[in-house]
GROMACS .gro file of C-alpha atoms in nm:
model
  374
    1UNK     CA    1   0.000   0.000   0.000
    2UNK     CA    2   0.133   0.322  -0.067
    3UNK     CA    3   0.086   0.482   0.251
    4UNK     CA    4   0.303   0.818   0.171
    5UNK     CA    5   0.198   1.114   0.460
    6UNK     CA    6  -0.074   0.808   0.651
    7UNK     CA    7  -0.059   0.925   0.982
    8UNK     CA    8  -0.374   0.839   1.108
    9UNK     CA    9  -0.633   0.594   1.019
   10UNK     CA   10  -0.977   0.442   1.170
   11UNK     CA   11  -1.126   0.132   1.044
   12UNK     CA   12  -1.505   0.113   1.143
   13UNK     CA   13  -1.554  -0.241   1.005
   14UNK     CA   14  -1.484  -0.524   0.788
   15UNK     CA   15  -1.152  -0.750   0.774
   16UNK     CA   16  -0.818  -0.576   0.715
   17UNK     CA   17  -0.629  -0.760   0.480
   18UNK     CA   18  -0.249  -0.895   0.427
   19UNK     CA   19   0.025  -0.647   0.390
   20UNK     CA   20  -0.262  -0.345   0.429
   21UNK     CA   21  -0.072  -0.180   0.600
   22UNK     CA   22   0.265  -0.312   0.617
   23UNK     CA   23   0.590  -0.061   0.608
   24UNK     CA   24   0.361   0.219   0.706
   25UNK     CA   25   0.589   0.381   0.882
   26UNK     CA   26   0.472   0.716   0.925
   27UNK     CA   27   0.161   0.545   1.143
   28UNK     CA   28   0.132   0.675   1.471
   29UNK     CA   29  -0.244   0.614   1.547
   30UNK     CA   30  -0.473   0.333   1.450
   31UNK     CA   31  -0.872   0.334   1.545
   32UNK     CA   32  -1.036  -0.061   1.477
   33UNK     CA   33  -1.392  -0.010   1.589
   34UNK     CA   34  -1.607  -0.291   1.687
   35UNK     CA   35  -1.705  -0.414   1.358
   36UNK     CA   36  -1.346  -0.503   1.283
   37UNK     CA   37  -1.381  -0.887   1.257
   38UNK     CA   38  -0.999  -1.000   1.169
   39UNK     CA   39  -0.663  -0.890   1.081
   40UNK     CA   40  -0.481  -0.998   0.845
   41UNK     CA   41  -0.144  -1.132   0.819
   42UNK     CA   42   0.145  -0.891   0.782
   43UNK     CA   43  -0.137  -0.636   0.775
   44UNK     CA   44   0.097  -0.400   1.011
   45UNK     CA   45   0.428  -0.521   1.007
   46UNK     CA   46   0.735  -0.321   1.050
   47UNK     CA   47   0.482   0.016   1.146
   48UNK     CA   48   0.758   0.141   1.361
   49UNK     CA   49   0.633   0.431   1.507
   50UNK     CA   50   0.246   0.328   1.600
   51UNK     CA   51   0.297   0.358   1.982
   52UNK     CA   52  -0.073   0.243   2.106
   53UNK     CA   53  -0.344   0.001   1.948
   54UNK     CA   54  -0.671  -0.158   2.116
   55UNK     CA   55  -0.824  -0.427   1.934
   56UNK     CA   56  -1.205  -0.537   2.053
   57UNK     CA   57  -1.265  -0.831   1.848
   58UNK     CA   58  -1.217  -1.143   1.610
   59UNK     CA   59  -0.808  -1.281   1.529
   60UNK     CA   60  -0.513  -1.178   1.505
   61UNK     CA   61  -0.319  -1.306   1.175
   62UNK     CA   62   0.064  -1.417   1.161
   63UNK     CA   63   0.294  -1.132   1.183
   64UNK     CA   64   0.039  -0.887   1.187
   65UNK     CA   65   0.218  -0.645   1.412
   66UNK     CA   66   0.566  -0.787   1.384
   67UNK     CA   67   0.875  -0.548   1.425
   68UNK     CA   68   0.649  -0.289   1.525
   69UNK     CA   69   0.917  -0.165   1.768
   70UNK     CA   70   0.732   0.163   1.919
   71UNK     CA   71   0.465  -0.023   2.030
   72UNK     CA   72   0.384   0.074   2.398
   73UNK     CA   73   0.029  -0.019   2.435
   74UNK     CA   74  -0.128  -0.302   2.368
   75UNK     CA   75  -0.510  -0.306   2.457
   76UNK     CA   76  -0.698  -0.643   2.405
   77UNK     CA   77  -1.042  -0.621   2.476
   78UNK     CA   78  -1.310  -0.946   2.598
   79UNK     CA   79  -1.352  -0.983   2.185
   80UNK     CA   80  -1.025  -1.107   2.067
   81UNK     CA   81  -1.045  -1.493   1.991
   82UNK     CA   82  -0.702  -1.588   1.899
   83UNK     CA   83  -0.384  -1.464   1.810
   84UNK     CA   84  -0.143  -1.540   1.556
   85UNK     CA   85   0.251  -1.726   1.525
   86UNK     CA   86   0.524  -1.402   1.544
   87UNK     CA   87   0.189  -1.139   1.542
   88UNK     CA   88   0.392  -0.940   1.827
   89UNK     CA   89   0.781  -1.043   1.748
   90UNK     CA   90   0.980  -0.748   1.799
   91UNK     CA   91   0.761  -0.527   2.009
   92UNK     CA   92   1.038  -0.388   2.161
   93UNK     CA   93   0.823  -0.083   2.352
   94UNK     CA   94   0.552  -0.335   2.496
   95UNK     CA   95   0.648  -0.403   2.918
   96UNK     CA   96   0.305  -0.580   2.972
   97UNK     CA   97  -0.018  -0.712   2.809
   98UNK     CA   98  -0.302  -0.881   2.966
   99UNK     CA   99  -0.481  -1.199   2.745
  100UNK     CA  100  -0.856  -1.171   2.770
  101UNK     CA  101  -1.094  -1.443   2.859
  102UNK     CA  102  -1.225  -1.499   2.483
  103UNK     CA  103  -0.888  -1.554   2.370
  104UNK     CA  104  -0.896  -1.946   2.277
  105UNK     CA  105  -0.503  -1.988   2.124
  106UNK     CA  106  -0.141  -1.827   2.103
  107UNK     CA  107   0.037  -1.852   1.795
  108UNK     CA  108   0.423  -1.997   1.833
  109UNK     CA  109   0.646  -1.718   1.887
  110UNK     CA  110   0.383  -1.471   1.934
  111UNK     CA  111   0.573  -1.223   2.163
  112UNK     CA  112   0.884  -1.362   2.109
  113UNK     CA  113   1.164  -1.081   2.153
  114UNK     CA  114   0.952  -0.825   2.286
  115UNK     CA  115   1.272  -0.779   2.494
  116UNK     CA  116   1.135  -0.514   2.749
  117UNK     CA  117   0.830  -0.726   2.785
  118UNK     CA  118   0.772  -0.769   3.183
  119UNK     CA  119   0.443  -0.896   3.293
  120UNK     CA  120   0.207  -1.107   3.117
  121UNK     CA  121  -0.195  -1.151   3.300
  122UNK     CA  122  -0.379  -1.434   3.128
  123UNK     CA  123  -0.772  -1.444   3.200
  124UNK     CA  124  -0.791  -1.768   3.096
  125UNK     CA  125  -0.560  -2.055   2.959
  126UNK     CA  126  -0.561  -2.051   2.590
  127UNK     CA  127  -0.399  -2.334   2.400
  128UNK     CA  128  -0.034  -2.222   2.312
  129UNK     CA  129   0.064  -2.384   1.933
  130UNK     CA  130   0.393  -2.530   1.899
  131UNK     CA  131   0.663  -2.444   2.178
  132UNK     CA  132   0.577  -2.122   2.351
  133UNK     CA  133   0.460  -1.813   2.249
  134UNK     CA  134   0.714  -1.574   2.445
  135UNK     CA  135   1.040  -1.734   2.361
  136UNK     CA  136   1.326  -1.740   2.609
  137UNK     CA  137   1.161  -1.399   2.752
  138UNK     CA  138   1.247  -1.347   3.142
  139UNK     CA  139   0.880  -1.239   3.261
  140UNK     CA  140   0.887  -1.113   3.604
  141UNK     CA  141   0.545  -1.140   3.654
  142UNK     CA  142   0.299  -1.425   3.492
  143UNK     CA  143  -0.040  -1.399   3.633
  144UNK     CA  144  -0.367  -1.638   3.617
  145UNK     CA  145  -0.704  -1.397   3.717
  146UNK     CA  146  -0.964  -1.538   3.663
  147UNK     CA  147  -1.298  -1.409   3.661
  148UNK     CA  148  -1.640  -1.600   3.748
  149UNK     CA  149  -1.819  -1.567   3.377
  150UNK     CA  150  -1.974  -1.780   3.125
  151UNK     CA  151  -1.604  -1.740   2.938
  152UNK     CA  152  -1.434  -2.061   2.895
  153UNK     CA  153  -1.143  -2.141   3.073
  154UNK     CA  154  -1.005  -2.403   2.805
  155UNK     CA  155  -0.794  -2.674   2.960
  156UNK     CA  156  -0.475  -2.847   2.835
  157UNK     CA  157  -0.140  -2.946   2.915
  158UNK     CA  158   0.056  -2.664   3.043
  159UNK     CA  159   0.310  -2.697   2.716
  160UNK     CA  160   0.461  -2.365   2.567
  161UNK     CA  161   0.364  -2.124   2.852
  162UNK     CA  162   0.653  -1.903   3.011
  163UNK     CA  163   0.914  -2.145   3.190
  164UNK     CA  164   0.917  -1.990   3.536
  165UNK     CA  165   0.530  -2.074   3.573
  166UNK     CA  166   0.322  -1.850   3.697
  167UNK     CA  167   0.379  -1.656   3.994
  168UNK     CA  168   0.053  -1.584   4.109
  169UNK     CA  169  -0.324  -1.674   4.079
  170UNK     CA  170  -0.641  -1.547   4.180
  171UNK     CA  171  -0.982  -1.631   4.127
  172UNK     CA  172  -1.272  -1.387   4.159
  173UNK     CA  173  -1.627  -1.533   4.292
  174UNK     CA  174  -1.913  -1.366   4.371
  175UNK     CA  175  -2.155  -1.572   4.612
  176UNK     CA  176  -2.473  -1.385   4.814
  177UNK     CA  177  -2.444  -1.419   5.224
  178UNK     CA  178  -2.606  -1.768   5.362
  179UNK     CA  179  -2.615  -1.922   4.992
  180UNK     CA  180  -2.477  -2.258   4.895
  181UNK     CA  181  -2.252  -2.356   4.574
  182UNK     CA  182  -2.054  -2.560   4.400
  183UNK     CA  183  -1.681  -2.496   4.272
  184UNK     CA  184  -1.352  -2.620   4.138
  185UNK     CA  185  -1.005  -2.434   4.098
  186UNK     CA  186  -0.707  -2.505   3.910
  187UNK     CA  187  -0.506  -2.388   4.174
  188UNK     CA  188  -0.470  -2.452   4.593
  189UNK     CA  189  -0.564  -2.115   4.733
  190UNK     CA  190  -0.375  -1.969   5.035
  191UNK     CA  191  -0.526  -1.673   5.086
  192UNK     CA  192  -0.884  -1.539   5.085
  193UNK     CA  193  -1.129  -1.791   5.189
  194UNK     CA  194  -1.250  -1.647   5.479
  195UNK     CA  195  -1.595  -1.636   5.489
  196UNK     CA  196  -1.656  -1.960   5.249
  197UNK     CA  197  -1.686  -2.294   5.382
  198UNK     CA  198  -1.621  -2.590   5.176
  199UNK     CA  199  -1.774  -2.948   5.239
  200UNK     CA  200  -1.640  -3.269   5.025
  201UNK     CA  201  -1.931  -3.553   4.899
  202UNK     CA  202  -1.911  -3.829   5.167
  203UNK     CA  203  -2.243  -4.040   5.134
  204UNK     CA  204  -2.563  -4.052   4.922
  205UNK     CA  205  -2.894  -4.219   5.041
  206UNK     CA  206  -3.223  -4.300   4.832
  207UNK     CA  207  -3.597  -4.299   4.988
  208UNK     CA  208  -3.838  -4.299   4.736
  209UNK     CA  209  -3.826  -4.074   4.428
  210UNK     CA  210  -3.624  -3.823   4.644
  211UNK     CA  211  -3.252  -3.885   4.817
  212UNK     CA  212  -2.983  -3.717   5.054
  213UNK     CA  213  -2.645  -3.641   4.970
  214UNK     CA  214  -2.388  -3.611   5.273
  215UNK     CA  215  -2.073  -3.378   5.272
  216UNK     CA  216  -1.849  -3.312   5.567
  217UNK     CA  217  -1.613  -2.988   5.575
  218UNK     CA  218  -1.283  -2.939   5.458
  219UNK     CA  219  -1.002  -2.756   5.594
  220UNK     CA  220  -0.894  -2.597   5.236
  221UNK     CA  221  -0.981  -2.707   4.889
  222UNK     CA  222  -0.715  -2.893   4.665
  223UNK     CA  223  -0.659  -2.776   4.298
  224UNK     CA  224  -0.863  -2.995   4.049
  225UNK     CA  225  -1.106  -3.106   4.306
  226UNK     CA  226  -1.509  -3.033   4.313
  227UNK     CA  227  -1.647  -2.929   4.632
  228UNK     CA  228  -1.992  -2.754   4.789
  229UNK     CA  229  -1.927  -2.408   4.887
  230UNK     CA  230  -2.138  -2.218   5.123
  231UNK     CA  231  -2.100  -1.824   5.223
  232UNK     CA  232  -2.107  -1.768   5.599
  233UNK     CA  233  -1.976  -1.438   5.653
  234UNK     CA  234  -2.139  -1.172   5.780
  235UNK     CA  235  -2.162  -0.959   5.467
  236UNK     CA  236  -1.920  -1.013   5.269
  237UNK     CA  237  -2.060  -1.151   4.905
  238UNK     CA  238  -1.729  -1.111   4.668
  239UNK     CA  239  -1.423  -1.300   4.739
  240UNK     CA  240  -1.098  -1.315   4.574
  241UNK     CA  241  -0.912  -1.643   4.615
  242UNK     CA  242  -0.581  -1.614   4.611
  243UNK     CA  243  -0.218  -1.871   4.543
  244UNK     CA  244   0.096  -1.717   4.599
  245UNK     CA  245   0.485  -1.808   4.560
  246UNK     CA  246   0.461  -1.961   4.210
  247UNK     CA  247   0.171  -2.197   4.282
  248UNK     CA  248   0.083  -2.529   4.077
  249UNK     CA  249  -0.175  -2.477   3.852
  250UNK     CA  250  -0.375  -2.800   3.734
  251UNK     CA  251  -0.587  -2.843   3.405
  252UNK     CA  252  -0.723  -3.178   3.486
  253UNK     CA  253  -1.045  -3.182   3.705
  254UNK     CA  254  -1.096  -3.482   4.026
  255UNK     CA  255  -1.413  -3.637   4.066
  256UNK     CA  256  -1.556  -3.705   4.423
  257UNK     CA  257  -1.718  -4.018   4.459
  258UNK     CA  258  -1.976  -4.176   4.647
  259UNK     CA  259  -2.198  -4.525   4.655
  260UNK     CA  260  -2.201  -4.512   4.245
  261UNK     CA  261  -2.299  -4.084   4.272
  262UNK     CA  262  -1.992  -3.842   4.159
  263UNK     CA  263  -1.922  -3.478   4.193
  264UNK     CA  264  -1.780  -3.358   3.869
  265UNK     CA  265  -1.642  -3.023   3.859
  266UNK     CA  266  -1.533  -2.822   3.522
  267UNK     CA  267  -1.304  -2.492   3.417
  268UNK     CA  268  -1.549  -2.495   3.120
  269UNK     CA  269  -1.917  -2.414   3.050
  270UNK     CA  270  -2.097  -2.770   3.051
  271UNK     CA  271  -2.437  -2.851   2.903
  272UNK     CA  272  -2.573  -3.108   3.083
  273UNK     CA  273  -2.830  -3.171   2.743
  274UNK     CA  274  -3.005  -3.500   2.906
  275UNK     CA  275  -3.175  -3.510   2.524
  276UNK     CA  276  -2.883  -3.490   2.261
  277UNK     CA  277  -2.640  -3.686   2.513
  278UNK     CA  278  -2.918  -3.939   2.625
  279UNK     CA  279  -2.805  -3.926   2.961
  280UNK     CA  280  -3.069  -3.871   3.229
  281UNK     CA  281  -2.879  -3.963   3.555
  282UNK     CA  282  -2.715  -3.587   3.600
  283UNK     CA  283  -2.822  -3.342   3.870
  284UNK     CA  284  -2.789  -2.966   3.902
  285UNK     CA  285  -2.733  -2.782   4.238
  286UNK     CA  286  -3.036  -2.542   4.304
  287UNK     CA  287  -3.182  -2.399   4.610
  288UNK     CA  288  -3.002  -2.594   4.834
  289UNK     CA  289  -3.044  -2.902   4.657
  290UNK     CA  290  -2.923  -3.110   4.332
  291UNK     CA  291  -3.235  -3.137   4.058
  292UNK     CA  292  -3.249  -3.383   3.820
  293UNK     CA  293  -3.158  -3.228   3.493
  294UNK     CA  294  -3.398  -3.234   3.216
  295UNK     CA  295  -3.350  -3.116   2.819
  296UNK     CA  296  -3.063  -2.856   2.867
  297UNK     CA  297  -2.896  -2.693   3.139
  298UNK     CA  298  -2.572  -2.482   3.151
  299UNK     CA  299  -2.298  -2.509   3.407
  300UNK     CA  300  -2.092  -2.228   3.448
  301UNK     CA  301  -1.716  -2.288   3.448
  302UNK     CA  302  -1.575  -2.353   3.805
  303UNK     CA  303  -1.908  -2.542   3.892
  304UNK     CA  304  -1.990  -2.895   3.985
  305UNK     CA  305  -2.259  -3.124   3.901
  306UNK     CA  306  -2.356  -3.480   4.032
  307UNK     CA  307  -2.358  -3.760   3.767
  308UNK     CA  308  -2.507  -4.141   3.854
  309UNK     CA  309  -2.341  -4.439   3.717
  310UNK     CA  310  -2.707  -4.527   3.619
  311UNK     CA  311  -2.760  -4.759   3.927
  312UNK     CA  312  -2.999  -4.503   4.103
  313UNK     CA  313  -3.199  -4.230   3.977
  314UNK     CA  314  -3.404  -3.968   4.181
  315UNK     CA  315  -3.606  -3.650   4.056
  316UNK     CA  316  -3.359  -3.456   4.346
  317UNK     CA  317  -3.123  -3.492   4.697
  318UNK     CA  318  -3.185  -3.267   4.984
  319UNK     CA  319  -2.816  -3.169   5.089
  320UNK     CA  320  -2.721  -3.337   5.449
  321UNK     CA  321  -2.443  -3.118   5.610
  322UNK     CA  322  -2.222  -3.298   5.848
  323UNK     CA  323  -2.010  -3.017   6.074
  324UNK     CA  324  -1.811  -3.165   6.424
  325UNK     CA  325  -2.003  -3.529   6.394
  326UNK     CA  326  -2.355  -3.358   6.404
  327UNK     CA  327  -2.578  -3.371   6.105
  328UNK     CA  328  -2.836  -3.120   6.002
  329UNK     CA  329  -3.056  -3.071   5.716
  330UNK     CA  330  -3.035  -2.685   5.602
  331UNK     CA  331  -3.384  -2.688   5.468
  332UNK     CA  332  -3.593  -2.795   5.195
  333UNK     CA  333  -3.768  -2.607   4.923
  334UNK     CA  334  -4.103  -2.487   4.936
  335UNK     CA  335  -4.330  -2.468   4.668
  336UNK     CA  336  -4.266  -2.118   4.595
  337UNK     CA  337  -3.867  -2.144   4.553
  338UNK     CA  338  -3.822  -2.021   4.962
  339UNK     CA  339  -3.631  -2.277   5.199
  340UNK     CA  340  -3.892  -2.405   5.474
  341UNK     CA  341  -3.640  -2.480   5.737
  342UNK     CA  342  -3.612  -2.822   5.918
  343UNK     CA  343  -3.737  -2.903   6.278
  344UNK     CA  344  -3.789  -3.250   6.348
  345UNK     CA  345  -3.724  -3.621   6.190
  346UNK     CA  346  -3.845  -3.932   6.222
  347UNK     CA  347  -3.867  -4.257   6.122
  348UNK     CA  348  -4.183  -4.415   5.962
  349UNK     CA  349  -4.229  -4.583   6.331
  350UNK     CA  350  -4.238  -4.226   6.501
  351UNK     CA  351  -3.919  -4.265   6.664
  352UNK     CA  352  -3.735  -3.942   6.627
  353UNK     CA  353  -3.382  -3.928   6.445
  354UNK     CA  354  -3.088  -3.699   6.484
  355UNK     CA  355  -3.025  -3.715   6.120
  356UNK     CA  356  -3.171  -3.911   5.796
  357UNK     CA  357  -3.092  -4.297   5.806
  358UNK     CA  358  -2.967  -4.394   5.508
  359UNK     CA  359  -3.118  -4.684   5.305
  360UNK     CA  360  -3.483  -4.597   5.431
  361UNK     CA  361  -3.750  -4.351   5.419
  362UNK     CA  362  -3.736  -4.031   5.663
  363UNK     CA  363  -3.983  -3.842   5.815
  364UNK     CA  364  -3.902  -3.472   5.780
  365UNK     CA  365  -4.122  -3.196   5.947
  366UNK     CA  366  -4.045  -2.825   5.903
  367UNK     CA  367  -4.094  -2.479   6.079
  368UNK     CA  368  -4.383  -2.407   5.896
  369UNK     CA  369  -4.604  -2.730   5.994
  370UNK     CA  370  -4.555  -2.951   5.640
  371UNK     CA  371  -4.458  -3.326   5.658
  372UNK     CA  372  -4.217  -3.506   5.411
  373UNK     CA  373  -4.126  -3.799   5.340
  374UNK     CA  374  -3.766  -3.877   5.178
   0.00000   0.00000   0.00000
């Protein structure tokens, strides 16, 4: 392109293609508005003198950006899917970028030489093609942050990411005062569970078309492994968990098990479609208890669900919480979504019960005067 006096451009839409820009060296400012889909390989290459550049959406082609040396700020916004081999080789001016959430991959060699390049955040783990995407690049600081969304965290072996690992990670979770949950990290967190309680699957019982599922606390959570989550602060309904000192991160997910029940956690959105999958034995936590899933239900990333090996199927399992060897029922739900609290149970001979028996049916009255059986 003969670019001659181009000082300034601003590209409302549409994909910019190869070599549009390359050599443009008198380019100090570039505007890509949202419609901007893609760009092109070599579409910027060797622009020395563009200094700052924020791109809101679609890929990044090979060498798009490559030797463009004044480069200072890089701005990728939660629209960017993927980005390409060498796109950002010779960024000399760039110290730090940040990787959204809705990137997916990392070309080889994509910031490879950016030789002032200090601190990388990633939002999520992309897949990294071929052998790294930084090079031998001394990063001081390699963050994981990642944010409770619908975004994918996509999972893989950690192959091609910086060599010192990461030296920190946080996870951001949002979870209303007295409400119950499910979650699984990649990482051990050190710092910043106070307030949450976590409880690990113990036991499972059946009574009829309805069941119990017992958990017992935790003292911390392990990395990979699905637990119930509960928020018993005072008021406190964000939290910001928190590994230090170059922590192990994990891509691979544990199940909890329990009399042919598991607890299966994911860093991705799952559909639990019982219809395309033909799989009817899956459960969804809700109100305190797991539902039997039916057509198609979405679980957010960093959730659990329980899954039956097919053995035992109920239409839902109260939750049985077992704190210092004393078991309680938190509560059941009422007809009109509310939790009717629970006061007394009791076998089907009267005899009152400090907790549900398992392997028979239980006698459950609550504040409000009903009687169930489960």
């Amino acid at each position: 392109m003969n670019c001659t006096g181009l000082t300034s451009i601003t590209i409302p839409n549409g994909m910019i293609g190869i070599y549009a820009f390359k050599e443009c060296s008198g380019l100090k400012s570039v505007t890509l508005q949202d419609g901007v889909t893609s760009i092109g390989i070599y579409a910027f290459q060797d622009c020395k003198n563009l200094t700052s550049i924020t791109i809101q959406n679609g890929s990044i082609g090979d060498w798009a950006f490559y030797g463009c040396s004044g480069l200072e700020s890089l701005i990728l916004q939660d629209g960017v899917t993927s980005i390409g081999k060498f796109a950002f080789d010779n960024c000399d001016g760039l110290t730090e970028i940040v990787i959204p959430s809705s990137v997916t991959s990392l070309g080889y060699a994509a910031f490879s030489y950016c030789s002032n390049l200090k601190s990388v955040v990633f939002k999520s783990l992309p897949l990294i093609n071929d052998d790294g995407a930084f090079g031998a690049l001394k990063l001081e600081n390699v963050i994981l942050d990642l944010t409770d969304s619908e975004k994918p965290y996509i999972g893989f072996p950690l192959r091609g990411y910086p060599s010192g690992g990461f030296t920190e990670a946080h996870y951001h979770r949002t979870l209303e005062k007295g409400k119950w949950g499910t979650i699984v990290l990649p990482f051990m967190p050190t710092d910043g569970s106070d307030g949450l309680e976590f409880y690990e699957l113990k036991e499972m019982a059946i009574g009829g078309e309805s069941g119990s599922l017992t958990f017992t606390k935790v003292d911390a959570p392990v990395a990979g492994m699905p637990y119930l989550v509960k928020n018993v602060s005072d008021c406190k309904t964000e939290f910001t968990l928190t590994a230090s000192n170059n922590p192990a991160v994990t891509v691979n997910a544990t199940n909890q098990t329990a009399d042919g029940f598991a607890l299966k956690g994911n860093f991705q959105q799952t559909s639990l479609n019982t219809t395309e999958n033909k799989n009817d034995n899956l459960y969804y936590l809700k109100d305190n208890e797991f539902w039997h899933a039916t057509g198609k239900i979405n679980i957010a990333p960093f959730r659990a669900y329980i899954e039956s090996d097919g053995s035992s199927q109920v239409n839902s399992f109260m939750l049985v919480i077992e704190d210092d060897d004393v078991t309680a029922i938190p509560g059941i739900l009422d007809e009109d979504g509310t939790i009717d609290e629970t006061e007394a149970i009791y076998d089907l001979s009267g005899r009152r019960l400090a907790a549900p028996v398992k392997g028979q049916i239980n006698i459950i009255r609550t504040k409000s005067g009903k009687t169930i059986k489960r």
